[in-house]
């Protein structure tokens, strides 16, 4: 299972974001196989972050709970917002249309 967590943080709150990031960095349960974070300026909304989170098969429910817990320090930052979505790997997306590579 793959989750994508998208987050926005106001530009002037970057120090608060960094402190929250240090608090949770590396505190992933074993069933989270890989977590990559990317960021880009997002006009008036601030910094937009993309978190691509790879989870071991069969652990989606537990992972969603743990991912949400890892984001709780950020919720204290005024103006922070986020969403979490499940996403398909390309090979699984192709299965939806009856194709394979």
Short mmCIF file of N, CA and C in Angstrom, two decimals:
data_model
loop_
_atom_site.label_atom_id
_atom_site.label_comp_id
_atom_site.label_asym_id
_atom_site.label_seq_id
_atom_site.Cartn_x
_atom_site.Cartn_y
_atom_site.Cartn_z
N UNK A 1 0.85 -1.17 0.00
CA UNK A 1 0.00 0.00 0.00
C UNK A 1 0.89 1.23 0.00
N UNK A 2 0.45 2.23 -0.72
CA UNK A 2 1.17 3.50 -0.77
C UNK A 2 0.21 4.60 -0.34
N UNK A 3 0.67 5.47 0.53
CA UNK A 3 -0.09 6.65 0.93
C UNK A 3 0.66 7.89 0.47
N UNK A 4 -0.08 8.92 0.12
CA UNK A 4 0.51 10.22 -0.15
C UNK A 4 -0.13 11.20 0.82
N UNK A 5 0.70 11.77 1.67
CA UNK A 5 0.24 12.81 2.60
C UNK A 5 0.73 14.14 2.07
N UNK A 6 -0.21 15.02 1.77
CA UNK A 6 0.13 16.36 1.28
C UNK A 6 -0.08 17.33 2.42
N UNK A 7 0.87 18.23 2.61
CA UNK A 7 0.77 19.19 3.72
C UNK A 7 1.12 20.58 3.24
N UNK A 8 0.55 21.56 3.90
CA UNK A 8 0.85 22.97 3.63
C UNK A 8 1.22 23.63 4.94
N UNK A 9 2.24 24.46 4.88
CA UNK A 9 2.68 25.20 6.06
C UNK A 9 2.97 26.64 5.63
N UNK A 10 2.45 27.63 6.36
CA UNK A 10 2.74 29.02 6.00
C UNK A 10 4.25 29.27 6.01
N UNK A 11 4.70 30.11 5.10
CA UNK A 11 6.13 30.41 5.00
C UNK A 11 6.73 30.86 6.33
N UNK A 12 6.01 31.70 7.05
CA UNK A 12 6.57 32.26 8.29
C UNK A 12 6.54 31.28 9.46
N UNK A 13 6.06 30.04 9.23
CA UNK A 13 6.03 29.03 10.28
C UNK A 13 7.05 27.92 10.03
N UNK A 14 8.03 28.19 9.17
CA UNK A 14 8.98 27.14 8.80
C UNK A 14 9.82 26.66 9.99
N UNK A 15 10.16 27.54 10.92
CA UNK A 15 10.93 27.11 12.09
C UNK A 15 10.11 26.17 12.97
N UNK A 16 8.82 26.48 13.15
CA UNK A 16 7.96 25.58 13.93
C UNK A 16 7.82 24.23 13.23
N UNK A 17 7.69 24.27 11.89
CA UNK A 17 7.59 23.03 11.13
C UNK A 17 8.86 22.20 11.31
N UNK A 18 10.03 22.84 11.23
CA UNK A 18 11.29 22.12 11.35
C UNK A 18 11.41 21.46 12.73
N UNK A 19 10.99 22.14 13.78
CA UNK A 19 11.04 21.56 15.12
C UNK A 19 10.12 20.35 15.22
N UNK A 20 8.93 20.43 14.64
CA UNK A 20 8.01 19.29 14.65
C UNK A 20 8.59 18.14 13.82
N UNK A 21 9.20 18.46 12.70
CA UNK A 21 9.81 17.44 11.84
C UNK A 21 10.90 16.68 12.58
N UNK A 22 11.76 17.40 13.30
CA UNK A 22 12.82 16.74 14.07
C UNK A 22 12.23 15.83 15.15
N UNK A 23 11.10 16.22 15.70
CA UNK A 23 10.46 15.44 16.75
C UNK A 23 10.00 14.06 16.27
N UNK A 24 9.57 13.96 15.01
CA UNK A 24 9.02 12.70 14.51
C UNK A 24 9.95 11.96 13.55
N UNK A 25 10.98 12.60 13.07
CA UNK A 25 11.88 11.99 12.09
C UNK A 25 12.44 10.67 12.61
N UNK A 26 12.30 9.64 11.78
CA UNK A 26 12.86 8.33 12.10
C UNK A 26 12.06 7.51 13.10
N UNK A 27 10.88 7.97 13.50
CA UNK A 27 10.07 7.24 14.47
C UNK A 27 8.98 6.42 13.78
N UNK A 28 9.37 5.76 12.71
CA UNK A 28 8.40 5.00 11.92
C UNK A 28 8.33 3.56 12.41
N UNK A 29 7.13 2.99 12.47
CA UNK A 29 7.03 1.57 12.80
C UNK A 29 7.63 0.72 11.68
N UNK A 30 7.97 -0.52 12.00
CA UNK A 30 8.67 -1.39 11.05
C UNK A 30 7.88 -1.64 9.77
N UNK A 31 6.55 -1.59 9.81
CA UNK A 31 5.77 -1.87 8.60
C UNK A 31 5.73 -0.69 7.63
N UNK A 32 6.28 0.45 8.01
CA UNK A 32 6.47 1.53 7.04
C UNK A 32 7.84 1.31 6.42
N UNK A 33 7.84 0.86 5.17
CA UNK A 33 9.08 0.47 4.50
C UNK A 33 9.91 1.65 4.04
N UNK A 34 9.24 2.71 3.59
CA UNK A 34 9.96 3.87 3.07
C UNK A 34 9.07 5.10 3.18
N UNK A 35 9.68 6.22 3.55
CA UNK A 35 8.95 7.49 3.66
C UNK A 35 9.84 8.57 3.07
N UNK A 36 9.41 9.16 1.98
CA UNK A 36 10.16 10.24 1.34
C UNK A 36 9.32 11.51 1.38
N UNK A 37 9.98 12.62 1.67
CA UNK A 37 9.31 13.92 1.72
C UNK A 37 9.92 14.85 0.69
N UNK A 38 9.06 15.53 -0.04
CA UNK A 38 9.45 16.51 -1.04
C UNK A 38 8.72 17.80 -0.74
N UNK A 39 9.28 18.93 -1.11
CA UNK A 39 8.63 20.21 -0.83
C UNK A 39 8.84 21.20 -1.97
N UNK A 40 7.89 22.12 -2.08
CA UNK A 40 7.96 23.16 -3.11
C UNK A 40 7.13 24.35 -2.64
N UNK A 41 7.53 25.57 -2.98
CA UNK A 41 6.70 26.73 -2.65
C UNK A 41 5.35 26.62 -3.38
N UNK A 42 4.28 27.01 -2.71
CA UNK A 42 2.93 26.91 -3.28
C UNK A 42 2.22 28.26 -3.21
N UNK A 43 2.75 29.21 -3.93
CA UNK A 43 2.17 30.56 -4.02
C UNK A 43 1.78 31.10 -2.65
N UNK A 44 0.52 31.44 -2.48
CA UNK A 44 0.07 32.08 -1.24
C UNK A 44 -0.14 31.11 -0.08
N UNK A 45 -0.18 29.79 -0.35
CA UNK A 45 -0.47 28.82 0.71
C UNK A 45 0.75 28.50 1.55
N UNK A 46 1.95 28.82 1.09
CA UNK A 46 3.16 28.49 1.82
C UNK A 46 3.90 27.36 1.17
N UNK A 47 4.60 26.58 1.98
CA UNK A 47 5.36 25.44 1.47
C UNK A 47 4.42 24.24 1.40
N UNK A 48 4.43 23.60 0.25
CA UNK A 48 3.62 22.39 0.07
C UNK A 48 4.55 21.19 0.13
N UNK A 49 4.23 20.25 0.98
CA UNK A 49 5.04 19.05 1.12
C UNK A 49 4.30 17.82 0.63
N UNK A 50 5.02 16.97 -0.07
CA UNK A 50 4.49 15.68 -0.50
C UNK A 50 5.24 14.59 0.26
N UNK A 51 4.52 13.73 0.90
CA UNK A 51 5.10 12.61 1.62
C UNK A 51 4.63 11.33 0.95
N UNK A 52 5.55 10.58 0.38
CA UNK A 52 5.23 9.30 -0.25
C UNK A 52 5.63 8.22 0.75
N UNK A 53 4.64 7.44 1.17
CA UNK A 53 4.84 6.49 2.27
C UNK A 53 4.51 5.08 1.78
N UNK A 54 5.51 4.21 1.76
CA UNK A 54 5.35 2.82 1.33
C UNK A 54 5.13 1.95 2.57
N UNK A 55 4.07 1.16 2.52
CA UNK A 55 3.66 0.35 3.67
C UNK A 55 3.62 -1.12 3.26
N UNK A 56 4.07 -1.99 4.16
CA UNK A 56 4.00 -3.44 3.90
C UNK A 56 2.56 -3.87 3.67
N UNK A 57 2.39 -4.78 2.75
CA UNK A 57 1.07 -5.32 2.42
C UNK A 57 0.40 -5.86 3.68
N UNK A 58 -0.89 -5.56 3.84
CA UNK A 58 -1.66 -6.05 4.97
C UNK A 58 -1.63 -5.15 6.19
N UNK A 59 -0.96 -4.01 6.11
CA UNK A 59 -0.83 -3.11 7.26
C UNK A 59 -1.43 -1.72 7.01
N UNK A 60 -2.33 -1.61 6.06
CA UNK A 60 -2.86 -0.29 5.70
C UNK A 60 -3.58 0.38 6.86
N UNK A 61 -4.42 -0.35 7.58
CA UNK A 61 -5.17 0.24 8.69
C UNK A 61 -4.23 0.77 9.78
N UNK A 62 -3.29 -0.08 10.19
CA UNK A 62 -2.34 0.33 11.21
C UNK A 62 -1.48 1.49 10.74
N UNK A 63 -1.09 1.46 9.48
CA UNK A 63 -0.25 2.53 8.93
C UNK A 63 -0.98 3.86 8.93
N UNK A 64 -2.25 3.86 8.56
CA UNK A 64 -3.00 5.11 8.54
C UNK A 64 -3.08 5.72 9.93
N UNK A 65 -3.26 4.89 10.93
CA UNK A 65 -3.29 5.38 12.32
C UNK A 65 -1.93 5.95 12.70
N UNK A 66 -0.86 5.22 12.41
CA UNK A 66 0.49 5.67 12.79
C UNK A 66 0.92 6.91 12.03
N UNK A 67 0.58 6.98 10.75
CA UNK A 67 0.90 8.18 9.96
C UNK A 67 0.20 9.39 10.57
N UNK A 68 -1.06 9.22 10.91
CA UNK A 68 -1.82 10.32 11.53
C UNK A 68 -1.20 10.74 12.86
N UNK A 69 -0.77 9.79 13.65
CA UNK A 69 -0.11 10.11 14.92
C UNK A 69 1.18 10.90 14.69
N UNK A 70 1.94 10.52 13.66
CA UNK A 70 3.20 11.21 13.38
C UNK A 70 2.97 12.66 12.95
N UNK A 71 1.80 12.96 12.42
CA UNK A 71 1.50 14.33 12.01
C UNK A 71 0.93 15.19 13.15
N UNK A 72 0.58 14.61 14.29
CA UNK A 72 -0.05 15.41 15.35
C UNK A 72 0.80 16.59 15.83
N UNK A 73 2.14 16.52 15.91
CA UNK A 73 2.89 17.71 16.33
C UNK A 73 2.72 18.90 15.38
N UNK A 74 2.44 18.61 14.11
CA UNK A 74 2.27 19.68 13.13
C UNK A 74 0.92 20.39 13.28
N UNK A 75 -0.07 19.69 13.79
CA UNK A 75 -1.41 20.27 13.93
C UNK A 75 -1.42 21.45 14.89
N UNK A 76 -0.41 21.56 15.73
CA UNK A 76 -0.32 22.68 16.68
C UNK A 76 0.12 23.98 15.99
N UNK A 77 0.59 23.87 14.76
CA UNK A 77 1.10 25.04 14.03
C UNK A 77 -0.06 25.74 13.33
N UNK A 78 -0.27 27.00 13.68
CA UNK A 78 -1.36 27.77 13.08
C UNK A 78 -1.15 27.86 11.57
N UNK A 79 -2.18 27.51 10.81
CA UNK A 79 -2.13 27.56 9.36
C UNK A 79 -1.71 26.26 8.70
N UNK A 80 -1.31 25.26 9.48
CA UNK A 80 -0.93 23.96 8.92
C UNK A 80 -2.19 23.25 8.43
N UNK A 81 -2.10 22.60 7.29
CA UNK A 81 -3.19 21.75 6.82
C UNK A 81 -2.59 20.57 6.08
N UNK A 82 -3.38 19.51 5.95
CA UNK A 82 -2.89 18.30 5.32
C UNK A 82 -4.03 17.41 4.88
N UNK A 83 -3.70 16.44 4.04
CA UNK A 83 -4.62 15.37 3.68
C UNK A 83 -3.80 14.12 3.40
N UNK A 84 -4.41 12.96 3.62
CA UNK A 84 -3.76 11.68 3.37
C UNK A 84 -4.63 10.92 2.38
N UNK A 85 -3.97 10.38 1.33
CA UNK A 85 -4.69 9.64 0.30
C UNK A 85 -3.96 8.34 0.00
N UNK A 86 -4.72 7.25 -0.23
CA UNK A 86 -4.07 6.05 -0.77
C UNK A 86 -3.84 6.26 -2.26
N UNK A 87 -2.74 5.77 -2.78
CA UNK A 87 -2.45 5.89 -4.21
C UNK A 87 -2.00 4.54 -4.76
N UNK A 88 -2.15 4.37 -6.06
CA UNK A 88 -1.73 3.16 -6.74
C UNK A 88 -0.31 3.29 -7.26
N UNK A 89 0.45 2.22 -7.19
CA UNK A 89 1.67 2.12 -7.98
C UNK A 89 1.23 1.93 -9.43
N UNK A 90 2.05 2.28 -10.39
CA UNK A 90 1.65 2.21 -11.80
C UNK A 90 1.21 0.80 -12.19
N UNK A 91 1.92 -0.23 -11.72
CA UNK A 91 1.53 -1.60 -12.10
C UNK A 91 0.14 -1.93 -11.59
N UNK A 92 -0.26 -1.41 -10.43
CA UNK A 92 -1.61 -1.65 -9.93
C UNK A 92 -2.64 -0.79 -10.64
N UNK A 93 -2.26 0.43 -10.99
CA UNK A 93 -3.17 1.30 -11.74
C UNK A 93 -3.50 0.68 -13.10
N UNK A 94 -2.50 0.04 -13.73
CA UNK A 94 -2.74 -0.60 -15.01
C UNK A 94 -3.71 -1.78 -14.88
N UNK A 95 -3.69 -2.47 -13.75
CA UNK A 95 -4.62 -3.58 -13.51
C UNK A 95 -6.07 -3.10 -13.56
N UNK A 96 -6.29 -1.86 -13.13
CA UNK A 96 -7.65 -1.31 -13.12
C UNK A 96 -8.22 -1.27 -14.54
N UNK A 97 -7.36 -1.01 -15.52
CA UNK A 97 -7.84 -0.95 -16.90
C UNK A 97 -7.53 -2.23 -17.67
N UNK A 98 -7.18 -3.29 -16.94
CA UNK A 98 -6.95 -4.58 -17.56
C UNK A 98 -5.67 -4.69 -18.36
N UNK A 99 -4.65 -3.92 -17.98
CA UNK A 99 -3.37 -3.93 -18.69
C UNK A 99 -2.25 -4.34 -17.73
N UNK A 100 -1.11 -4.67 -18.29
CA UNK A 100 0.08 -4.97 -17.48
C UNK A 100 1.32 -4.62 -18.29
N UNK A 101 2.40 -4.44 -17.61
CA UNK A 101 3.69 -4.17 -18.28
C UNK A 101 4.49 -5.43 -18.44
#
